[in-house]
Amino acid sequence: MWLLFAILSSVFAALTSILAKIGIKDVNSNLATAIRTAVVLIMSWGIVFLTNAQKDMGQISRKSWIFLILSGLATGASWLCYYKALQTGEASKVVPIDKMSVVLTLVLAFIFLHEQFTTKSLIGCILIGAGTLLMVL
């Protein structure tokens, strides 16, 4: 199932970029991010209550709360920067640079999560980096 959700995530991320580029024309990028965030917030909590997942909130550890909050702050910073870049730059250049997060995630997962970094991962990172440079230069 993870593969299906990963593919759907990719499709929705692509739609997000195109819809956002159209939607932020003549709109302050910070305001646009706030509107987007409000929609995500409502949708997320709707799904939580629809699936009755709110009953598990009391079982979340302090460590998980801290890291989920930090993740939320990182997401907010990412979205604010992304929308500003998307508003002033071409989507075909902004999006590939944004997706360099794949390379950064692999490196950070190796350093902090002690995940395996294989020759295949290294080659993939090099190809993604080279592909990104080729697309934006």
Short mmCIF file of N, CA and C in Angstrom, two decimals:
data_model
loop_
_atom_site.label_atom_id
_atom_site.label_comp_id
_atom_site.label_asym_id
_atom_site.label_seq_id
_atom_site.Cartn_x
_atom_site.Cartn_y
_atom_site.Cartn_z
N MET A 1 0.82 -1.21 0.00
CA MET A 1 0.00 0.00 0.00
C MET A 1 0.86 1.27 0.00
N TRP A 2 2.05 1.19 0.60
CA TRP A 2 2.88 2.40 0.68
C TRP A 2 3.20 2.92 -0.71
N LEU A 3 3.40 2.03 -1.67
CA LEU A 3 3.75 2.47 -3.02
C LEU A 3 2.60 3.23 -3.67
N LEU A 4 1.39 2.74 -3.50
CA LEU A 4 0.22 3.43 -4.03
C LEU A 4 0.11 4.84 -3.44
N PHE A 5 0.27 4.93 -2.11
CA PHE A 5 0.18 6.24 -1.47
C PHE A 5 1.33 7.16 -1.89
N ALA A 6 2.50 6.59 -2.11
CA ALA A 6 3.64 7.40 -2.57
C ALA A 6 3.37 7.94 -3.98
N ILE A 7 2.81 7.11 -4.85
CA ILE A 7 2.48 7.56 -6.21
C ILE A 7 1.40 8.63 -6.16
N LEU A 8 0.37 8.41 -5.36
CA LEU A 8 -0.69 9.42 -5.21
C LEU A 8 -0.12 10.73 -4.65
N SER A 9 0.80 10.63 -3.71
CA SER A 9 1.44 11.81 -3.16
C SER A 9 2.14 12.60 -4.25
N SER A 10 2.84 11.89 -5.12
CA SER A 10 3.54 12.53 -6.23
C SER A 10 2.57 13.23 -7.18
N VAL A 11 1.47 12.57 -7.49
CA VAL A 11 0.46 13.16 -8.38
C VAL A 11 -0.13 14.41 -7.74
N PHE A 12 -0.51 14.31 -6.46
CA PHE A 12 -1.09 15.47 -5.78
C PHE A 12 -0.08 16.61 -5.63
N ALA A 13 1.19 16.26 -5.40
CA ALA A 13 2.23 17.29 -5.29
C ALA A 13 2.38 18.03 -6.62
N ALA A 14 2.32 17.30 -7.72
CA ALA A 14 2.39 17.93 -9.03
C ALA A 14 1.20 18.86 -9.26
N LEU A 15 0.02 18.38 -8.91
CA LEU A 15 -1.17 19.22 -9.04
C LEU A 15 -1.07 20.45 -8.14
N THR A 16 -0.52 20.27 -6.94
CA THR A 16 -0.34 21.38 -6.02
C THR A 16 0.48 22.48 -6.66
N SER A 17 1.56 22.12 -7.30
CA SER A 17 2.44 23.12 -7.92
C SER A 17 1.74 23.89 -9.02
N ILE A 18 1.05 23.18 -9.89
CA ILE A 18 0.38 23.84 -11.01
C ILE A 18 -0.78 24.70 -10.52
N LEU A 19 -1.61 24.15 -9.65
CA LEU A 19 -2.75 24.91 -9.12
C LEU A 19 -2.28 26.12 -8.33
N ALA A 20 -1.21 25.96 -7.56
CA ALA A 20 -0.67 27.08 -6.77
C ALA A 20 -0.14 28.18 -7.69
N LYS A 21 0.59 27.80 -8.71
CA LYS A 21 1.16 28.80 -9.63
C LYS A 21 0.05 29.63 -10.25
N ILE A 22 -1.05 29.00 -10.61
CA ILE A 22 -2.19 29.73 -11.16
C ILE A 22 -2.86 30.57 -10.08
N GLY A 23 -3.00 30.00 -8.88
CA GLY A 23 -3.74 30.66 -7.80
C GLY A 23 -3.03 31.83 -7.15
N ILE A 24 -1.70 31.87 -7.19
CA ILE A 24 -1.00 32.94 -6.48
C ILE A 24 -0.76 34.18 -7.34
N LYS A 25 -1.24 34.15 -8.57
CA LYS A 25 -1.09 35.34 -9.40
C LYS A 25 -1.82 36.50 -8.73
N ASP A 26 -1.09 37.57 -8.48
CA ASP A 26 -1.64 38.79 -7.86
C ASP A 26 -2.11 38.57 -6.42
N VAL A 27 -1.57 37.54 -5.74
CA VAL A 27 -1.90 37.30 -4.33
C VAL A 27 -0.59 37.23 -3.56
N ASN A 28 -0.52 37.89 -2.41
CA ASN A 28 0.66 37.82 -1.56
C ASN A 28 0.97 36.36 -1.25
N SER A 29 2.21 35.95 -1.44
CA SER A 29 2.56 34.53 -1.26
C SER A 29 2.34 34.05 0.17
N ASN A 30 2.54 34.92 1.16
CA ASN A 30 2.29 34.52 2.55
C ASN A 30 0.81 34.31 2.81
N LEU A 31 -0.03 35.18 2.23
CA LEU A 31 -1.48 35.02 2.36
C LEU A 31 -1.93 33.74 1.66
N ALA A 32 -1.37 33.49 0.48
CA ALA A 32 -1.71 32.27 -0.25
C ALA A 32 -1.34 31.03 0.56
N THR A 33 -0.18 31.06 1.21
CA THR A 33 0.25 29.93 2.03
C THR A 33 -0.71 29.74 3.20
N ALA A 34 -1.14 30.84 3.81
CA ALA A 34 -2.07 30.75 4.94
C ALA A 34 -3.41 30.14 4.50
N ILE A 35 -3.88 30.53 3.33
CA ILE A 35 -5.14 29.97 2.82
C ILE A 35 -4.98 28.48 2.57
N ARG A 36 -3.89 28.11 1.92
CA ARG A 36 -3.62 26.70 1.65
C ARG A 36 -3.54 25.91 2.96
N THR A 37 -2.85 26.48 3.93
CA THR A 37 -2.67 25.80 5.21
C THR A 37 -4.00 25.61 5.93
N ALA A 38 -4.86 26.61 5.85
CA ALA A 38 -6.18 26.50 6.48
C ALA A 38 -6.98 25.36 5.84
N VAL A 39 -6.90 25.24 4.54
CA VAL A 39 -7.61 24.16 3.85
C VAL A 39 -7.05 22.80 4.27
N VAL A 40 -5.72 22.69 4.33
CA VAL A 40 -5.08 21.44 4.76
C VAL A 40 -5.48 21.12 6.19
N LEU A 41 -5.51 22.13 7.06
CA LEU A 41 -5.88 21.93 8.46
C LEU A 41 -7.30 21.38 8.58
N ILE A 42 -8.23 22.00 7.89
CA ILE A 42 -9.63 21.55 7.94
C ILE A 42 -9.76 20.13 7.39
N MET A 43 -9.10 19.88 6.26
CA MET A 43 -9.16 18.56 5.65
C MET A 43 -8.55 17.49 6.56
N SER A 44 -7.40 17.80 7.15
CA SER A 44 -6.71 16.84 8.02
C SER A 44 -7.55 16.49 9.24
N TRP A 45 -8.08 17.51 9.92
CA TRP A 45 -8.89 17.25 11.10
C TRP A 45 -10.19 16.55 10.73
N GLY A 46 -10.73 16.86 9.56
CA GLY A 46 -11.92 16.16 9.09
C GLY A 46 -11.67 14.67 8.96
N ILE A 47 -10.51 14.30 8.40
CA ILE A 47 -10.16 12.90 8.25
C ILE A 47 -9.91 12.25 9.61
N VAL A 48 -9.28 12.99 10.52
CA VAL A 48 -9.04 12.48 11.87
C VAL A 48 -10.37 12.11 12.54
N PHE A 49 -11.35 13.02 12.48
CA PHE A 49 -12.63 12.75 13.13
C PHE A 49 -13.45 11.71 12.37
N LEU A 50 -13.33 11.69 11.06
CA LEU A 50 -14.04 10.71 10.24
C LEU A 50 -13.56 9.30 10.56
N THR A 51 -12.27 9.14 10.83
CA THR A 51 -11.69 7.82 11.14
C THR A 51 -11.60 7.56 12.65
N ASN A 52 -12.07 8.49 13.45
CA ASN A 52 -12.07 8.37 14.91
C ASN A 52 -10.65 8.26 15.48
N ALA A 53 -9.68 8.85 14.80
CA ALA A 53 -8.28 8.78 15.24
C ALA A 53 -7.99 9.74 16.40
N GLN A 54 -8.87 10.69 16.67
CA GLN A 54 -8.64 11.65 17.75
C GLN A 54 -8.56 10.97 19.11
N LYS A 55 -9.12 9.78 19.23
CA LYS A 55 -9.08 9.06 20.51
C LYS A 55 -7.66 8.65 20.91
N ASP A 56 -6.74 8.66 19.95
CA ASP A 56 -5.35 8.26 20.22
C ASP A 56 -4.46 9.42 20.66
N MET A 57 -4.99 10.63 20.71
CA MET A 57 -4.15 11.80 21.03
C MET A 57 -3.49 11.69 22.40
N GLY A 58 -4.17 11.14 23.36
CA GLY A 58 -3.63 11.02 24.71
C GLY A 58 -2.46 10.05 24.82
N GLN A 59 -2.28 9.23 23.80
CA GLN A 59 -1.22 8.22 23.82
C GLN A 59 0.05 8.71 23.14
N ILE A 60 0.04 9.92 22.62
CA ILE A 60 1.22 10.45 21.94
C ILE A 60 2.26 10.87 22.98
N SER A 61 3.48 10.38 22.82
CA SER A 61 4.53 10.68 23.78
C SER A 61 5.01 12.12 23.64
N ARG A 62 5.68 12.60 24.69
CA ARG A 62 6.24 13.96 24.68
C ARG A 62 7.23 14.12 23.53
N LYS A 63 8.07 13.10 23.34
CA LYS A 63 9.05 13.14 22.25
C LYS A 63 8.36 13.26 20.90
N SER A 64 7.32 12.49 20.70
CA SER A 64 6.59 12.56 19.43
C SER A 64 5.97 13.93 19.23
N TRP A 65 5.38 14.50 20.30
CA TRP A 65 4.82 15.85 20.21
C TRP A 65 5.88 16.86 19.76
N ILE A 66 7.03 16.79 20.39
CA ILE A 66 8.11 17.74 20.06
C ILE A 66 8.51 17.61 18.60
N PHE A 67 8.72 16.38 18.14
CA PHE A 67 9.16 16.20 16.76
C PHE A 67 8.06 16.48 15.75
N LEU A 68 6.81 16.21 16.10
CA LEU A 68 5.71 16.57 15.20
C LEU A 68 5.56 18.09 15.10
N ILE A 69 5.75 18.79 16.20
CA ILE A 69 5.71 20.26 16.18
C ILE A 69 6.87 20.81 15.36
N LEU A 70 8.07 20.28 15.56
CA LEU A 70 9.22 20.72 14.77
C LEU A 70 8.99 20.43 13.28
N SER A 71 8.42 19.28 12.98
CA SER A 71 8.10 18.94 11.59
C SER A 71 7.09 19.93 11.01
N GLY A 72 6.11 20.32 11.81
CA GLY A 72 5.14 21.31 11.37
C GLY A 72 5.78 22.65 11.08
N LEU A 73 6.71 23.06 11.94
CA LEU A 73 7.43 24.31 11.71
C LEU A 73 8.26 24.25 10.43
N ALA A 74 8.91 23.10 10.22
CA ALA A 74 9.69 22.93 8.99
C ALA A 74 8.77 22.95 7.76
N THR A 75 7.62 22.31 7.87
CA THR A 75 6.65 22.33 6.77
C THR A 75 6.20 23.74 6.47
N GLY A 76 5.88 24.49 7.51
CA GLY A 76 5.45 25.88 7.33
C GLY A 76 6.53 26.71 6.65
N ALA A 77 7.75 26.57 7.10
CA ALA A 77 8.86 27.32 6.49
C ALA A 77 9.04 26.90 5.03
N SER A 78 8.94 25.60 4.77
CA SER A 78 9.06 25.10 3.41
C SER A 78 7.97 25.68 2.51
N TRP A 79 6.74 25.65 2.98
CA TRP A 79 5.62 26.16 2.18
C TRP A 79 5.75 27.65 1.92
N LEU A 80 6.14 28.42 2.94
CA LEU A 80 6.31 29.86 2.75
C LEU A 80 7.38 30.16 1.70
N CYS A 81 8.49 29.46 1.80
CA CYS A 81 9.57 29.65 0.81
C CYS A 81 9.15 29.16 -0.57
N TYR A 82 8.47 28.04 -0.61
CA TYR A 82 8.04 27.45 -1.88
C TYR A 82 7.08 28.39 -2.61
N TYR A 83 6.11 28.91 -1.90
CA TYR A 83 5.13 29.80 -2.54
C TYR A 83 5.77 31.10 -3.02
N LYS A 84 6.71 31.63 -2.25
CA LYS A 84 7.42 32.84 -2.68
C LYS A 84 8.24 32.55 -3.93
N ALA A 85 8.93 31.42 -3.95
CA ALA A 85 9.72 31.05 -5.13
C ALA A 85 8.81 30.79 -6.32
N LEU A 86 7.69 30.12 -6.09
CA LEU A 86 6.76 29.80 -7.17
C LEU A 86 6.12 31.06 -7.74
N GLN A 87 5.86 32.02 -6.87
CA GLN A 87 5.24 33.26 -7.32
C GLN A 87 6.18 34.06 -8.21
N THR A 88 7.46 34.04 -7.90
CA THR A 88 8.41 34.89 -8.62
C THR A 88 9.20 34.13 -9.69
N GLY A 89 9.18 32.82 -9.65
CA GLY A 89 9.95 32.03 -10.61
C GLY A 89 9.05 31.15 -11.45
N GLU A 90 9.67 30.47 -12.39
CA GLU A 90 8.95 29.55 -13.26
C GLU A 90 8.75 28.22 -12.54
N ALA A 91 7.54 27.67 -12.62
CA ALA A 91 7.24 26.40 -11.96
C ALA A 91 8.19 25.30 -12.44
N SER A 92 8.55 25.34 -13.72
CA SER A 92 9.41 24.30 -14.28
C SER A 92 10.83 24.37 -13.73
N LYS A 93 11.18 25.47 -13.07
CA LYS A 93 12.50 25.59 -12.43
C LYS A 93 12.41 25.48 -10.91
N VAL A 94 11.35 26.04 -10.34
CA VAL A 94 11.19 26.00 -8.89
C VAL A 94 10.95 24.58 -8.39
N VAL A 95 10.08 23.85 -9.07
CA VAL A 95 9.70 22.52 -8.61
C VAL A 95 10.89 21.55 -8.58
N PRO A 96 11.71 21.48 -9.65
CA PRO A 96 12.86 20.57 -9.55
C PRO A 96 13.81 20.90 -8.40
N ILE A 97 14.03 22.19 -8.16
CA ILE A 97 14.90 22.57 -7.03
C ILE A 97 14.26 22.15 -5.72
N ASP A 98 12.96 22.35 -5.59
CA ASP A 98 12.23 21.93 -4.40
C ASP A 98 12.37 20.42 -4.19
N LYS A 99 12.35 19.68 -5.26
CA LYS A 99 12.43 18.22 -5.17
C LYS A 99 13.85 17.72 -4.86
N MET A 100 14.81 18.64 -4.82
CA MET A 100 16.14 18.27 -4.33
C MET A 100 16.05 17.82 -2.88
N SER A 101 14.89 18.06 -2.27
CA SER A 101 14.67 17.57 -0.91
C SER A 101 14.82 16.05 -0.85
N VAL A 102 14.63 15.37 -1.96
CA VAL A 102 14.84 13.92 -1.99
C VAL A 102 16.29 13.60 -1.63
N VAL A 103 17.21 14.29 -2.26
CA VAL A 103 18.63 14.07 -2.00
C VAL A 103 18.96 14.43 -0.54
N LEU A 104 18.48 15.58 -0.11
CA LEU A 104 18.74 16.01 1.27
C LEU A 104 18.15 15.02 2.27
N THR A 105 16.96 14.51 1.98
CA THR A 105 16.32 13.54 2.87
C THR A 105 17.14 12.27 2.98
N LEU A 106 17.65 11.79 1.86
CA LEU A 106 18.48 10.58 1.89
C LEU A 106 19.73 10.79 2.74
N VAL A 107 20.38 11.93 2.59
CA VAL A 107 21.58 12.22 3.36
C VAL A 107 21.24 12.35 4.84
N LEU A 108 20.18 13.10 5.16
CA LEU A 108 19.78 13.28 6.55
C LEU A 108 19.32 11.97 7.19
N ALA A 109 18.64 11.12 6.41
CA ALA A 109 18.21 9.81 6.93
C ALA A 109 19.41 8.94 7.26
N PHE A 110 20.46 9.05 6.46
CA PHE A 110 21.70 8.31 6.72
C PHE A 110 22.36 8.81 8.01
N ILE A 111 22.43 10.14 8.15
CA ILE A 111 23.12 10.74 9.30
C ILE A 111 22.34 10.55 10.60
N PHE A 112 21.05 10.91 10.58
CA PHE A 112 20.28 10.97 11.82
C PHE A 112 19.48 9.70 12.13
N LEU A 113 19.02 9.00 11.09
CA LEU A 113 18.20 7.81 11.31
C LEU A 113 18.99 6.52 11.11
N HIS A 114 20.25 6.67 10.71
CA HIS A 114 21.14 5.54 10.49
C HIS A 114 20.57 4.56 9.47
N GLU A 115 19.87 5.11 8.47
CA GLU A 115 19.36 4.27 7.39
C GLU A 115 20.49 3.94 6.44
N GLN A 116 20.33 2.85 5.74
CA GLN A 116 21.37 2.37 4.84
C GLN A 116 21.53 3.31 3.65
N PHE A 117 22.76 3.64 3.33
CA PHE A 117 23.08 4.46 2.16
C PHE A 117 23.92 3.57 1.25
N THR A 118 23.31 3.10 0.19
CA THR A 118 23.96 2.13 -0.68
C THR A 118 24.56 2.82 -1.90
N THR A 119 25.28 2.04 -2.68
CA THR A 119 25.82 2.54 -3.94
C THR A 119 24.67 3.01 -4.83
N LYS A 120 23.59 2.25 -4.82
CA LYS A 120 22.40 2.61 -5.61
C LYS A 120 21.85 3.96 -5.15
N SER A 121 21.80 4.19 -3.84
CA SER A 121 21.33 5.47 -3.31
C SER A 121 22.24 6.61 -3.75
N LEU A 122 23.54 6.37 -3.67
CA LEU A 122 24.51 7.39 -4.07
C LEU A 122 24.36 7.74 -5.55
N ILE A 123 24.25 6.73 -6.39
CA ILE A 123 24.07 6.97 -7.82
C ILE A 123 22.76 7.72 -8.07
N GLY A 124 21.71 7.32 -7.38
CA GLY A 124 20.42 8.00 -7.51
C GLY A 124 20.51 9.47 -7.12
N CYS A 125 21.19 9.75 -6.01
CA CYS A 125 21.37 11.14 -5.55
C CYS A 125 22.14 11.96 -6.59
N ILE A 126 23.19 11.36 -7.14
CA ILE A 126 23.98 12.07 -8.15
C ILE A 126 23.12 12.35 -9.39
N LEU A 127 22.35 11.36 -9.80
CA LEU A 127 21.50 11.54 -10.98
C LEU A 127 20.40 12.58 -10.75
N ILE A 128 19.80 12.56 -9.57
CA ILE A 128 18.77 13.56 -9.25
C ILE A 128 19.39 14.96 -9.24
N GLY A 129 20.55 15.08 -8.60
CA GLY A 129 21.25 16.37 -8.57
C GLY A 129 21.61 16.85 -9.96
N ALA A 130 22.17 15.95 -10.77
CA ALA A 130 22.55 16.32 -12.14
C ALA A 130 21.32 16.66 -12.97
N GLY A 131 20.27 15.89 -12.81
CA GLY A 131 19.02 16.16 -13.53
C GLY A 131 18.42 17.50 -13.16
N THR A 132 18.48 17.83 -11.88
CA THR A 132 17.97 19.12 -11.42
C THR A 132 18.77 20.26 -12.04
N LEU A 133 20.09 20.14 -12.00
CA LEU A 133 20.94 21.17 -12.61
C LEU A 133 20.65 21.31 -14.09
N LEU A 134 20.49 20.20 -14.78
CA LEU A 134 20.19 20.22 -16.20
C LEU A 134 18.87 20.92 -16.49
N MET A 135 17.89 20.72 -15.63
CA MET A 135 16.56 21.32 -15.84
C MET A 135 16.54 22.81 -15.56
N VAL A 136 17.32 23.27 -14.60
CA VAL A 136 17.20 24.67 -14.18
C VAL A 136 18.23 25.60 -14.78
N LEU A 137 19.30 25.06 -15.37
CA LEU A 137 20.32 25.93 -15.97
C LEU A 137 19.99 26.29 -17.40
#
